[in-house]
Coordinates of C-alpha atoms and ligand atoms in Angstrom, one line a residue:
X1 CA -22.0 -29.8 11.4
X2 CA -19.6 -29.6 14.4
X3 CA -21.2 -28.1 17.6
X4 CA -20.0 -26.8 20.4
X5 CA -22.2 -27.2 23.7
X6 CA -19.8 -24.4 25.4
X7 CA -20.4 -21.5 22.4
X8 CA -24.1 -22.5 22.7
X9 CA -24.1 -22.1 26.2
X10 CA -22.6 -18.7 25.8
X11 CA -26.1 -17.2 26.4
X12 CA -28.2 -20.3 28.1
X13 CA -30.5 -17.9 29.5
X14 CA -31.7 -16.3 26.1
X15 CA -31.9 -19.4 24.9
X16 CA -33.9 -21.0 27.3
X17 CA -36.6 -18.6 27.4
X18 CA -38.3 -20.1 24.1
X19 CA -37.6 -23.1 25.5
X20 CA -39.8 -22.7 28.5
X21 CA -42.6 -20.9 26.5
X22 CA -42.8 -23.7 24.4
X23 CA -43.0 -26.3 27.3
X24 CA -45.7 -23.7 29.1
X25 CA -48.3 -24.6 25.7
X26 CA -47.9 -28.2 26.3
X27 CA -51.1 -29.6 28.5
X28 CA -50.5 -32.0 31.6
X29 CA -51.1 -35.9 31.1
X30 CA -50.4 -38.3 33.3
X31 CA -46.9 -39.6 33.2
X32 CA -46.2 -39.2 29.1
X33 CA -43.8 -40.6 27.0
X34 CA -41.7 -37.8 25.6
X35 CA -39.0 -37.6 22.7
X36 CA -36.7 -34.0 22.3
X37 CA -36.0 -33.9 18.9
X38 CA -32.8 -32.3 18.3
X39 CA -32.2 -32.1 22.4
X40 CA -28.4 -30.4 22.3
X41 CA -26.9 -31.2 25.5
X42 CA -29.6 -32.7 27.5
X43 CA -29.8 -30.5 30.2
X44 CA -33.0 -29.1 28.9
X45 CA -34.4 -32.4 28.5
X46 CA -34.1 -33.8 31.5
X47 CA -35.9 -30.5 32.8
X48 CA -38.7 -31.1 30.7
X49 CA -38.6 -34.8 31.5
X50 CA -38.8 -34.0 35.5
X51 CA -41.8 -31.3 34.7
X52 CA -43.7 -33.5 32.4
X53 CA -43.6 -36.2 35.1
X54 CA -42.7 -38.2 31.9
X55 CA -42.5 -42.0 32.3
X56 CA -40.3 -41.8 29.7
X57 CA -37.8 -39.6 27.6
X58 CA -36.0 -40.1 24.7
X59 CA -33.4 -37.2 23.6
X60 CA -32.2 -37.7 20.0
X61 CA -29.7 -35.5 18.4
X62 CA -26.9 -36.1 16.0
X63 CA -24.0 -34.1 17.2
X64 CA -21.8 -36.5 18.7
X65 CA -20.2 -33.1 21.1
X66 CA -23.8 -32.4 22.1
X67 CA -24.5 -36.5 23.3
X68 CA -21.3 -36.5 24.7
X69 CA -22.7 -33.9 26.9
X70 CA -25.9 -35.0 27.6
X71 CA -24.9 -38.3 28.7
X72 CA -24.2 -37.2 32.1
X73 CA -28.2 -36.2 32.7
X74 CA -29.2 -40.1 31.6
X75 CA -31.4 -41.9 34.2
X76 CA -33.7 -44.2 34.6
X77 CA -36.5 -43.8 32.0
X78 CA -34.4 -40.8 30.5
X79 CA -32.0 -42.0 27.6
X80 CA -29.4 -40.3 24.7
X81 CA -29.2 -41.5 21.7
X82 CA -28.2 -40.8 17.8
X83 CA -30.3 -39.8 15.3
X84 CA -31.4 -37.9 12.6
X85 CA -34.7 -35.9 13.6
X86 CA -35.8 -35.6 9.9
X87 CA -36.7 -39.5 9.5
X88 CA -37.4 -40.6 13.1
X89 CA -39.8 -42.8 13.2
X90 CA -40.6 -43.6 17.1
X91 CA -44.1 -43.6 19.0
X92 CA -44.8 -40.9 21.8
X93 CA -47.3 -38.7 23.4
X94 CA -45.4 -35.5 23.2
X95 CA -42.8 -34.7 20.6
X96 CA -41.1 -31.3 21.4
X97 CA -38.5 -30.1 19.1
X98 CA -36.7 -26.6 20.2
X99 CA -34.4 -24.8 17.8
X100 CA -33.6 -27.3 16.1
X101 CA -36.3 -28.4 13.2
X102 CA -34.9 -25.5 11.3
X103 CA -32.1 -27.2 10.3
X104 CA -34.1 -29.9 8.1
X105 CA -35.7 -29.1 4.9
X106 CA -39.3 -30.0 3.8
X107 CA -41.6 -29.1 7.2
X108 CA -44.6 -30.7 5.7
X109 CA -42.8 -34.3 5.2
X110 CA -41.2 -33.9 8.6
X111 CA -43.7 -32.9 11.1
X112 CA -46.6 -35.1 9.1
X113 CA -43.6 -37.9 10.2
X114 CA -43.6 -36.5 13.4
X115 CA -47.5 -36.6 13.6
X116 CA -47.6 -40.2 12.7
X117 CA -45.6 -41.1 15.8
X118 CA -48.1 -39.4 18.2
X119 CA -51.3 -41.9 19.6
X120 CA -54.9 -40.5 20.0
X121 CA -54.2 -36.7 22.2
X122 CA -50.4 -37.0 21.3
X123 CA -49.0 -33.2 21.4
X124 CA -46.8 -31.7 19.1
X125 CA -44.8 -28.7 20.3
X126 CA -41.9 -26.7 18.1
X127 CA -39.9 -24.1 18.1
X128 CA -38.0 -22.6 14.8
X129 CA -36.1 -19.2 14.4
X130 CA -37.8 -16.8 12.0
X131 CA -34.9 -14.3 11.7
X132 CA -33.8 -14.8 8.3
X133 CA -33.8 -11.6 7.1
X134 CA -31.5 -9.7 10.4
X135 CA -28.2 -9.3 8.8
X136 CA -27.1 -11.9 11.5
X137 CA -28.3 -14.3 8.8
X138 CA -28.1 -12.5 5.3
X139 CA -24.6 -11.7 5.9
X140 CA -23.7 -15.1 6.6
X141 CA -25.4 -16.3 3.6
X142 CA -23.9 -13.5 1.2
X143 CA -20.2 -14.5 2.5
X144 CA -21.0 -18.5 2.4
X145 CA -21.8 -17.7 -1.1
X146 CA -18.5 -15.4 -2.1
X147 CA -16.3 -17.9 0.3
X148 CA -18.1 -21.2 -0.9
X149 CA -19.7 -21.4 -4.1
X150 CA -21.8 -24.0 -5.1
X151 CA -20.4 -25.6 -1.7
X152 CA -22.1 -23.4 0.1
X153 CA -24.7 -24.6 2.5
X154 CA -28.2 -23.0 2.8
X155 CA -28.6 -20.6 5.5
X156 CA -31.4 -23.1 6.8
X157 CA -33.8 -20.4 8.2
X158 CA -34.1 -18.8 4.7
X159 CA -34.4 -22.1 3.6
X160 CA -36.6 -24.3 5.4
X161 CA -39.1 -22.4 7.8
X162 CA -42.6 -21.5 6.7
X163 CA -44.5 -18.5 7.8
X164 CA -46.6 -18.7 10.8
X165 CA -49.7 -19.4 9.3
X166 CA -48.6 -22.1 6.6
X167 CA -47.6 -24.0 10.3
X168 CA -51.1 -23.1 11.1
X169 CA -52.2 -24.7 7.9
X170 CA -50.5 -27.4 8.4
X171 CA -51.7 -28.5 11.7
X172 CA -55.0 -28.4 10.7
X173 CA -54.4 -30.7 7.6
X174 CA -52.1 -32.9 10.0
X175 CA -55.8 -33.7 11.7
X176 CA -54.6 -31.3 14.7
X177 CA -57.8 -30.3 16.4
X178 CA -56.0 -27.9 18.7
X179 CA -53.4 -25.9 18.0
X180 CA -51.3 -23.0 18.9
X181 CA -49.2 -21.3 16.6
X182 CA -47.6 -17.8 17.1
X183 CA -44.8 -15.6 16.1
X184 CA -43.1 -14.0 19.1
X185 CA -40.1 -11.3 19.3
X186 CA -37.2 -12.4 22.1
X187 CA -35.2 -9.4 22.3
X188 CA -31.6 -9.8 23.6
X189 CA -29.3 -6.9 25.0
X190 CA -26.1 -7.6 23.8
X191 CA -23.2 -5.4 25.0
X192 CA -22.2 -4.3 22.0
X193 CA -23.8 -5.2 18.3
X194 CA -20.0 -7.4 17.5
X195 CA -21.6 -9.5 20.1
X196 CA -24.3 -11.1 17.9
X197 CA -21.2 -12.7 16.4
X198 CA -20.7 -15.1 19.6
X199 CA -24.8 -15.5 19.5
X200 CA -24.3 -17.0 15.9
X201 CA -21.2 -18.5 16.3
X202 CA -23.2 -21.3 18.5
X203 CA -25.8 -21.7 15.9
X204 CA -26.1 -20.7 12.8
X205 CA -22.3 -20.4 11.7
X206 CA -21.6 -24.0 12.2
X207 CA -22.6 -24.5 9.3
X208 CA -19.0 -23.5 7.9
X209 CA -17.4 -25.1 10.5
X210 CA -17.1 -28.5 9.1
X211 CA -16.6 -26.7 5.7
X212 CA -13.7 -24.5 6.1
X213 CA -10.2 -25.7 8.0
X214 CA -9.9 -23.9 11.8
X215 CA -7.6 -21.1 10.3
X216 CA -10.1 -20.1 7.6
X217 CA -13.3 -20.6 9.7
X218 CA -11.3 -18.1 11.8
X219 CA -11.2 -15.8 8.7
X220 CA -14.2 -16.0 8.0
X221 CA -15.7 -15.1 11.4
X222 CA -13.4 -11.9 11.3
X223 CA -14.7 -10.8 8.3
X224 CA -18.3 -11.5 8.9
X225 CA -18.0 -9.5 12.1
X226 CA -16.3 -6.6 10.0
X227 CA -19.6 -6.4 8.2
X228 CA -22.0 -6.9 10.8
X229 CA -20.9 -4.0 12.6
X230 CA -20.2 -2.1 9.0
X231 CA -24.0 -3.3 8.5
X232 CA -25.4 -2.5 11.9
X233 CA -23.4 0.4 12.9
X234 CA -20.8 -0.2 15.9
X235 CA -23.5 0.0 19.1
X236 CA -22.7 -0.9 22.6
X237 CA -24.8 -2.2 24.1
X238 CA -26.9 -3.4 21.2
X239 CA -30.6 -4.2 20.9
X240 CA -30.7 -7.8 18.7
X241 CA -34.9 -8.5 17.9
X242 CA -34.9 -12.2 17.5
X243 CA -38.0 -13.3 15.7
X244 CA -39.0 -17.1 16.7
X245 CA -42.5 -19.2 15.9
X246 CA -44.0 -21.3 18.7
X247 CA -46.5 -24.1 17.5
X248 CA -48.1 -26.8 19.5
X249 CA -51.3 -29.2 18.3
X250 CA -52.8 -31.6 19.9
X251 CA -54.7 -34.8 18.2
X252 CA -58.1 -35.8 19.4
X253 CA -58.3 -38.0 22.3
X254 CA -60.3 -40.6 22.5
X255 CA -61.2 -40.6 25.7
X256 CA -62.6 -37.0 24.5
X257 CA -65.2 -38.2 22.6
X258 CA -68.6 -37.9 24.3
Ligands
LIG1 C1 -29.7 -24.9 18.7 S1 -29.5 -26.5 19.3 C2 -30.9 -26.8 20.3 C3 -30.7 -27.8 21.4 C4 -31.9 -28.0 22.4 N1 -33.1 -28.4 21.7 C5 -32.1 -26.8 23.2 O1 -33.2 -26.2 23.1 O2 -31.2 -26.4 24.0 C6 -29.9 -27.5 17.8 C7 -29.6 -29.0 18.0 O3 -30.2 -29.6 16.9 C8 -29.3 -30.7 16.5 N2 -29.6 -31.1 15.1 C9 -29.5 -30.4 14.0 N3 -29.8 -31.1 12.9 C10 -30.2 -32.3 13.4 C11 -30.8 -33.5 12.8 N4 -31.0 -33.5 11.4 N5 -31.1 -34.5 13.5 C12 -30.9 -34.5 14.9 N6 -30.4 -33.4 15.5 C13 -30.1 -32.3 14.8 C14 -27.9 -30.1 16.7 O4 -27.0 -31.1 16.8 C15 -28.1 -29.3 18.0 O5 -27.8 -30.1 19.1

């Protein structure tokens, strides 16, 4: 996939609401080592690093654009580096992933991964989109289909994320003892509902970008936003309900045990 930190950052502030949330359920420890799965440009990370008081950060990610980025934010005790979050393997107390597990398939083998990296009281903390059925998503699915055939990759909410209470599930079998899981609505006002093209364009329609050459991926933008708004009705400003599930766990601490 080919990112774009700029596009993304089109609408920081929406985006870093769920961000924020998702920190807000993590419990204070003393000076925590932290990995950000998935971290995109690093500015967030180094955030959560400072508020953690972390005494260490890791921020893997595998889009060369979005490292490039975060490189500038590295410090002492606060690294970049390459990876693949669906087989990492590290050791931490905290692993937070935000908007970006999604784009994995198999949550069970992933996060019982994850889990297996975190020591007694380790926390776990996610964030995943749950919109797959706006036609923000099933449009782009249907034309990846029409345009792509067998190429076509997965839309990877559709694909990948589990309801909010198989998460739930989860946890618990992970050996969780706490946890937190929720399904919350971020609603954005767009100026008009062709906007939600430039939301998606950040996210979710990379997908096509490696896939198709610049002048098609430009087609094929055009005529997904010629059936959003056929699909949505032309409304300025428009209303877009993003759906998005929180979940955070935390394993028993030894030092908990009377
Ligand atoms: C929507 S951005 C979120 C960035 C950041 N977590 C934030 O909250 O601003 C998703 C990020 O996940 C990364 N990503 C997607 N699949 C990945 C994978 N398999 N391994 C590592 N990073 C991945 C992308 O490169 C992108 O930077």
């Amino acid at each position: 996939m080919i990112w774009s930190p700029a596009q993304y950052n089109r609408f920081a502030a929406e985006r870093e609401q769920p961000f924020w949330d998702l920190a807000g359920l993590l419990e204070a420890t003393v000076a925590p080592e932290v990995v950000d799965l998935g971290c995109g440009d690093g500015r967030l990370t180094a955030a959560l690093a400072g508020r953690l008081g972390a005494s260490s950060t890791v921020g893997i990610d595998s889009s060369a654009e979005m490292l490039a980025q975060a490189e500038v934010h590295s410090r002492s005790g606060l690294v970049f580096q390459s990876g693949d979050l669906a087989t990492w393997a590290g050791r931490a107390d905290v692993v937070f992933a935000n908007a970006a597990l999604h784009w994995v398939p198999d949550h069970p083998a992933v996060l019982t991964r994850w889990r297996d990296g975190l020591g007694p009281g380790g926390q776990l903390a996610v964030q995943v989109p749950a919109n797959a059925e706006h036609p923000s998503h099933v449009i782009s699915a249907e034309l990846g289909e029409e345009w792509l055939g067998a190429d076509n990759p997965p839309e990877p909410v559709a694909a990948n994320v589990l309801t909010p209470e198989a998460y739930a599930g989860l946890l618990d079998e992970l050996g969780f003892v706490r946890q937190h899981v929720r399904l919350q609505v971020y609603g954005h006002r767009l100026g008009s509902s062709a906007e939600v093209v430039e939301w998606v364009k950040g996210t979710s329609l990379t997908r096509f970008r490696a896939l198709l050459d610049p002048e098609a991926f430009d087609r094929f933008v055009d005529e997904y936003r010629r059936r959003l708004v056929a699909r949505l009705g032309d409304r300025r400003p428009y209303f877009y309900p993003f759906k998005r599930i929180l979940l955070w766990g935390r394993l028993e601490d030894r030092g908990d045990v009377a």
